[in-house]
C-alpha positions as CSV (number, residue, x, y, z in Angstrom):
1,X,-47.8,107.7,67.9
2,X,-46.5,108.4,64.7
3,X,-45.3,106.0,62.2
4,X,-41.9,104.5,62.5
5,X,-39.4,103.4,59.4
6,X,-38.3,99.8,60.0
7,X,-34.9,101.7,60.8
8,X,-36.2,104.2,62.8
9,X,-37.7,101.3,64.5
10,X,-35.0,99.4,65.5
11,X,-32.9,102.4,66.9
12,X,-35.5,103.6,69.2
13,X,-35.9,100.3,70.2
14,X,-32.0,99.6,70.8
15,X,-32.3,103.4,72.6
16,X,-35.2,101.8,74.8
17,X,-37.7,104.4,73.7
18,X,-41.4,103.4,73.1
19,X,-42.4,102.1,69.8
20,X,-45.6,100.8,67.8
21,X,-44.7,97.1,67.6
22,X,-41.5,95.3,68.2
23,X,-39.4,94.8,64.9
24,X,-39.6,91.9,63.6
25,X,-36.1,91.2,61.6
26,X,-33.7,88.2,60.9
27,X,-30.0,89.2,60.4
28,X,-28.6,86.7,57.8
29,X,-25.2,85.6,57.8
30,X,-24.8,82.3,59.9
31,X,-28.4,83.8,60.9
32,X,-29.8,83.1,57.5
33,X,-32.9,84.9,56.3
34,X,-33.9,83.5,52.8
35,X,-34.7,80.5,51.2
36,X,-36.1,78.3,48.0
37,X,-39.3,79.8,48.2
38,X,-38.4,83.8,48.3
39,X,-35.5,82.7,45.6
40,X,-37.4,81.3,43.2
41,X,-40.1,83.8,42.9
42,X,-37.6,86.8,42.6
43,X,-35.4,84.7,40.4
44,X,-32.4,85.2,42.7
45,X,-31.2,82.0,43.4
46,X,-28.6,80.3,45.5
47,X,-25.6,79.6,44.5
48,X,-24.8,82.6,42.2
49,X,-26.6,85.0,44.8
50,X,-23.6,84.0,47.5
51,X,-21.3,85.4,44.5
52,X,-22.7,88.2,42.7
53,X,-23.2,91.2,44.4
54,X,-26.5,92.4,42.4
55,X,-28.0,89.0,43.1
56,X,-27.5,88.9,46.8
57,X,-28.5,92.5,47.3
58,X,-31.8,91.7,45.3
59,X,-32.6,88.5,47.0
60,X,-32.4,90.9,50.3
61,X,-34.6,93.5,49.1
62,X,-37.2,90.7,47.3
63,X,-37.8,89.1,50.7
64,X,-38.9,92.5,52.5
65,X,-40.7,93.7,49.6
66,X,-42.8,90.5,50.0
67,X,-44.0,91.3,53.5
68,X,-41.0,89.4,55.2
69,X,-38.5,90.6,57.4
70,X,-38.2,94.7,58.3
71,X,-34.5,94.5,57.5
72,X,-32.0,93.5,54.8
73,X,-29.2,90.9,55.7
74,X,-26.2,89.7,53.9
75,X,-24.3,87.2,53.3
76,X,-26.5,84.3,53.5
77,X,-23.8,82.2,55.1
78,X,-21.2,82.0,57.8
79,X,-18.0,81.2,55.2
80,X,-16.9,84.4,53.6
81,X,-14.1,85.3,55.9
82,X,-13.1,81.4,56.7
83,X,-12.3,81.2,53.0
84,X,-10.9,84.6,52.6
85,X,-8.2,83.5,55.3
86,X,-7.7,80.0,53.4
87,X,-10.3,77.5,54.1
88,X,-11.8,76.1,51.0
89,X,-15.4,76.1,50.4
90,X,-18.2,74.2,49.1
91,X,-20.7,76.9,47.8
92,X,-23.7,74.4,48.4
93,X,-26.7,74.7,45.6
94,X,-30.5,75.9,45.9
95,X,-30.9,74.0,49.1
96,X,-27.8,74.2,50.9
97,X,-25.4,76.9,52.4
98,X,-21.9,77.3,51.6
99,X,-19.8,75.4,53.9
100,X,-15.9,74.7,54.7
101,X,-14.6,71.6,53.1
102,X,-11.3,71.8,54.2
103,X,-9.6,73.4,56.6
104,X,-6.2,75.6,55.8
105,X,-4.5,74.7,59.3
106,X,-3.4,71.8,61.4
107,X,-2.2,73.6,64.4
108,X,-3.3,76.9,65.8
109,X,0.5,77.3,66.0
110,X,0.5,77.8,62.3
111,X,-0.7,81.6,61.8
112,X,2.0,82.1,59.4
113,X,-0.1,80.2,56.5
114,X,-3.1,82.2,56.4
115,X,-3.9,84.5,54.2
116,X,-5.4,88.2,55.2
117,X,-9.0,88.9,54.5
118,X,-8.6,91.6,51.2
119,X,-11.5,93.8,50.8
120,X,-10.9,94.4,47.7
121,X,-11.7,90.7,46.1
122,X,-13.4,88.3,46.6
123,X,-17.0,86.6,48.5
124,X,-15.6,89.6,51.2
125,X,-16.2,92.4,47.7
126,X,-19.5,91.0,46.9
127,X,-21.0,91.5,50.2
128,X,-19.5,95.1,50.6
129,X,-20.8,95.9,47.3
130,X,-24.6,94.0,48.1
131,X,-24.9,96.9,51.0
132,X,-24.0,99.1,49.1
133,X,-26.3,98.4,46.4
134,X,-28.8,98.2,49.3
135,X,-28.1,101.4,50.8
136,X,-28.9,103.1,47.8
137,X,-31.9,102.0,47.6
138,X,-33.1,104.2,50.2
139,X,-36.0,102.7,51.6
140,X,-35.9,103.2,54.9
141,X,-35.2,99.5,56.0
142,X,-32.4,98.9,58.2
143,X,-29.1,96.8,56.7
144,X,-27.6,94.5,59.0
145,X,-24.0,93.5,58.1
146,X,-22.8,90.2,59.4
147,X,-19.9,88.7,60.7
148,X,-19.2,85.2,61.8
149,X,-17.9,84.9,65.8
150,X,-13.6,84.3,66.1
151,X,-13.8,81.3,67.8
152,X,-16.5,79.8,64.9
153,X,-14.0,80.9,61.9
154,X,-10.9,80.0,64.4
155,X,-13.2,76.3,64.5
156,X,-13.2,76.2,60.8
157,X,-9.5,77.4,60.1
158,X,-8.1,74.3,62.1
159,X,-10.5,71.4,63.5
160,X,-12.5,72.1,66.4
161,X,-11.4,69.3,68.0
162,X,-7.6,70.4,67.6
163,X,-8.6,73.9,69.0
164,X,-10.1,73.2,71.7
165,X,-7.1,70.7,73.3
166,X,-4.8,73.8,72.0
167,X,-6.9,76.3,74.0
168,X,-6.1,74.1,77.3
169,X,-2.4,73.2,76.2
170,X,-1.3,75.9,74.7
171,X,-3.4,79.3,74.8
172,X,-0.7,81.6,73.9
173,X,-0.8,79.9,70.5
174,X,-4.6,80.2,70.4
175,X,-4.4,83.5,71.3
176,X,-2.5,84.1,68.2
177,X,-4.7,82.6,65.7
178,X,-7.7,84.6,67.8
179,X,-5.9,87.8,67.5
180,X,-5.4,87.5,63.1
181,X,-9.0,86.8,63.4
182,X,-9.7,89.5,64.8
183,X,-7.9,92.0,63.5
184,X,-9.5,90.9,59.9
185,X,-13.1,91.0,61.6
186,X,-12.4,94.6,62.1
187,X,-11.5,95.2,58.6
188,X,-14.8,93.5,57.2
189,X,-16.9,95.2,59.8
190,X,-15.5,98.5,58.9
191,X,-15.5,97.9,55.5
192,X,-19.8,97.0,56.2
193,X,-20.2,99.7,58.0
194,X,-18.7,102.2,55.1
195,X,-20.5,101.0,52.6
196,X,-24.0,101.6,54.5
197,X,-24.8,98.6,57.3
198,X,-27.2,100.2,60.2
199,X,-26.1,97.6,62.3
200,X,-23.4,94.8,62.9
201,X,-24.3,90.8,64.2
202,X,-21.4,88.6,65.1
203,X,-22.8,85.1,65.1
204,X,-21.3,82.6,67.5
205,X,-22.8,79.0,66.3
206,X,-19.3,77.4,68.1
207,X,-17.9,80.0,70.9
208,X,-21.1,78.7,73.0
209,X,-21.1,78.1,77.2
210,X,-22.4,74.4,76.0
211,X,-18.8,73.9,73.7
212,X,-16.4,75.8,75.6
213,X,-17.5,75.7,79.0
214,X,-17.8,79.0,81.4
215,X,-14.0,79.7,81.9
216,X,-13.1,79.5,78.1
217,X,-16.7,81.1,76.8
218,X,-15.3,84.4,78.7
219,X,-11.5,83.7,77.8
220,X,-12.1,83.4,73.8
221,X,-15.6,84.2,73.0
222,X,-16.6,87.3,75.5
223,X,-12.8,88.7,75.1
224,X,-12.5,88.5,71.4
225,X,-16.0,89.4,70.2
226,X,-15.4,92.7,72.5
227,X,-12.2,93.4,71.0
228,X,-14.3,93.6,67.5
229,X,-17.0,95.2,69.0
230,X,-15.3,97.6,70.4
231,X,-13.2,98.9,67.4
232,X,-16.5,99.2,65.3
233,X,-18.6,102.3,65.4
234,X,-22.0,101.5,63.8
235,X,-25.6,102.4,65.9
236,X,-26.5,98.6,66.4
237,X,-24.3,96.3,67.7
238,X,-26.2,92.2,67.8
239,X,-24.3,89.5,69.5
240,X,-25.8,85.8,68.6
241,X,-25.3,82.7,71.0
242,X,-26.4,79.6,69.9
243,X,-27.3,76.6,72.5
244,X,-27.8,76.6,75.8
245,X,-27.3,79.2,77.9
246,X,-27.6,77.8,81.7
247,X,-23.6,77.5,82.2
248,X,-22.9,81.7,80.9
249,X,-25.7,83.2,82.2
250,X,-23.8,85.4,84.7
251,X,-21.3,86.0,81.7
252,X,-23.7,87.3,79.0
253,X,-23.5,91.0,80.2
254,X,-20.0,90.9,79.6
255,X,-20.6,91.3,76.1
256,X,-20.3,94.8,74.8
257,X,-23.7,94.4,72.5
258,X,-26.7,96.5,72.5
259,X,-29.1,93.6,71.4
260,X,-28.5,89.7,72.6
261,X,-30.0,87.3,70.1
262,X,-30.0,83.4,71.8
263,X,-31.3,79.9,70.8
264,X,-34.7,78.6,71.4
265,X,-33.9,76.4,74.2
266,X,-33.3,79.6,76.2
267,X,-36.7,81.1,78.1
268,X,-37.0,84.7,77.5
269,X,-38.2,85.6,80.8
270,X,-35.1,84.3,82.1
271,X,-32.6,85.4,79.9
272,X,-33.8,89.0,80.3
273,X,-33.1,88.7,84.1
274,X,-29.3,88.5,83.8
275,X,-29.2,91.2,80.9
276,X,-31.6,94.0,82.2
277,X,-29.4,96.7,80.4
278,X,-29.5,94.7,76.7
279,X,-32.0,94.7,74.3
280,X,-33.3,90.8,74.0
281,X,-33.9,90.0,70.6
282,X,-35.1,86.6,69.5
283,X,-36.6,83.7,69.8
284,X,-38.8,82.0,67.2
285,X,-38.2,78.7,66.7
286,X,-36.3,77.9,63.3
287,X,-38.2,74.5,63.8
288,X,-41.4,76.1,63.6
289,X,-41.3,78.3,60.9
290,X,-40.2,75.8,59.1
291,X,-42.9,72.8,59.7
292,X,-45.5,74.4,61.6
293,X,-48.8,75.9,60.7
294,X,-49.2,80.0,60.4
295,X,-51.5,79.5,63.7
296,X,-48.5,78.0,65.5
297,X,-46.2,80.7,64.3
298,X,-48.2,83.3,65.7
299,X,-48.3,81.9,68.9
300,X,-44.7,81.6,69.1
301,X,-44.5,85.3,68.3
302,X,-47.3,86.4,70.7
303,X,-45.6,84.1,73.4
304,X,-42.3,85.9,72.9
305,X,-43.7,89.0,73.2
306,X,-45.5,88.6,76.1
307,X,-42.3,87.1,78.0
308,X,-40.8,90.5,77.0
309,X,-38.7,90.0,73.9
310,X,-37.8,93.7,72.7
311,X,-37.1,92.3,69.2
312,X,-39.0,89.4,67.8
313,X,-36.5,87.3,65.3
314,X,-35.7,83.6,64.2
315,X,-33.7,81.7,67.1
316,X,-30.8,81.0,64.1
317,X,-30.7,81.0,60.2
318,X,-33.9,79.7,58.2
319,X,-34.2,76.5,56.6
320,X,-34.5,76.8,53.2
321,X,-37.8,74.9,53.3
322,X,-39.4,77.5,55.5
323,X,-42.5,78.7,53.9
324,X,-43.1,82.4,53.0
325,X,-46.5,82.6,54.3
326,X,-44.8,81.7,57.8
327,X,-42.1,84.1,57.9
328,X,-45.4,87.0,56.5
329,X,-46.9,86.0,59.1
330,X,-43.9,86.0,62.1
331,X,-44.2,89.9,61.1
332,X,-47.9,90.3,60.9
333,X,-48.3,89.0,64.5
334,X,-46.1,91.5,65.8
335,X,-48.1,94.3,64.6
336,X,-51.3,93.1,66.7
337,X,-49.5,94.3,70.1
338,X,-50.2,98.2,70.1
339,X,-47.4,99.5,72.5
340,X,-44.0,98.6,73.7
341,X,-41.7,100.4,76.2
């Protein structure tokens, strides 16, 4: 079999074709791929890499280069469009992600008051530009652009608490806010995918069976993460669910993704039972590569694998304590299994 890109990789993978190992990636955004270690030897260090577009594309391309992951991923955070839209953010420091420290809403019913994501400006500019910087590159390694899930940035707009008594009382208001969400989602994705992303995530940390419940996960997070999908033409589409799954299962193929990404918690042997027609992507254990020995790690991986994970990846974004060595060797161990189909 001959040798396969990273990229050329990942699409025959996502086209169910047989390959030489699984890819091993991590997509960034809320599914962080970096941290202290990879910054400070390539001198690209949190926070000025979340705001400066050479940075952030080099902090990308240093951690591949060092034998991690077989893909580039920015941003390294789940913020960039919150504060676009209003929300005021802390950027965090060496250690820490950016996070919302205030939100711009406090009622759904209050659309009027945010502002539209502009692609020209901005945290949303510097990660256009970061791909772009990465596509020219050239190297044959997939980009994955990122976006964070409606219901997470709708969480983050206005109090999750708030929202989720307004989605019960009164969803037509909800459905309001969920529809400027997504209509801005598009933009950024589109905007990703022109300047050179191979592929799309949308991470939902908050739109989860476990916070909304089965009804509401397929009213607000199925329905408006396939109105973004839908209206964005790029060769790899990733959907992310954080938590537990048990509740959604039956819902999960509802999503219009070709690769499902999922928490830990969730077996992979299971999970793969309700999504036969999706590519399952995950699960490694953020916990793990973060505190456990290399020996550990590749257990994880060869577990994963042999539960029939088509895509080996972290469960959700990296601590920033995770060792290198442990992320070098999440990839290594996928290139001891000879043949996937």
């Amino acid at each position: 079999m001959s040798a396969y890109t990273p990229k050329e990789r990942l699409l025959a993978v996502v086209h169910k074709q047989p390959v030489d190992k699984p890819p091993c990636i991590c997509p960034g955004g809320m599914m962080n791929m970096v941290f202290q270690e990879i910054m400070e030897k390539s001198n690209y260090l949190w926070p000025e890499a979340h705001v400066d577009p050479e940075k952030m594309a080099g902090l990308a391309y240093a951690l591949n280069e060092a034998g991690g992951f077989e893909n580039y991923g920015v941003p390294f955070c789940m913020t960039v469009e919150a504060e676009a839209m209003g929300a005021k953010v802390n950027m965090g420091n060496l250690l820490s992600e950016p996070h919302v420290v205030e939100s711009p809403l406090a009622s759904s019913t209050r659309v009027d008051l945010l502002q539209p994501l502009d692609i020209n400006s901005g945290r949303v500019k510097v990660v256009i530009e970061a791909i772009k910087l990465l596509k020219a590159k050239n190297t044959g390694v997939p980009i994955i652009g990122n976006l964070t899930g409606p219901v997470s940035i709708a969480g983050t707009l206005v109090d999750m608490s708030v929202l989720l008594k307004e989605y019960l009382k009164s969803p037509a208001q909800a459905e309001k806010l969920m529809e400027f969400i997504v209509a801005n989602l598009i933009a950024f994705g589109q905007a990703q995918i022109e300047a050179g992303a191979d592929a799309i995530c949308i991470s939902e940390p908050s739109g989860t069976g476990e916070i909304l419940g089965p009804q509401r996960f397929r009213a607000f997070s199925v329905r408006y993460v396939n109105n973004v999908l839908d209206a964005l033409e790029v060769p790899v589409k990733i959907v992310h669910i954080c938590g537990a799954l048990k509740s959604v299962y039956e819902i999960i193929q509802e999503f219009h993704c070709d690769v499902f990404s999922f928490d830990s918690i969730v077996p992979v042997q299971v999970i793969k039972q309700y999504i036969p027609d999706i590519i399952v992507m995950g699960n490694i254990s953020t916990h793990a590569l973060g505190t456990m020995s290399p020996d550990k790690v590749t257990s994880l991986v060869k577990s994963a694998m042999s539960k029939g994970a088509d895509i080996i990846a972290p469960a959700c974004g990296l601590s920033t304590t995770t060792p290198l060595i442990n992320v070098q060797t999440m990839v290594a161990a996928t290139k001891e299994k000879t043949t996937v189909n």
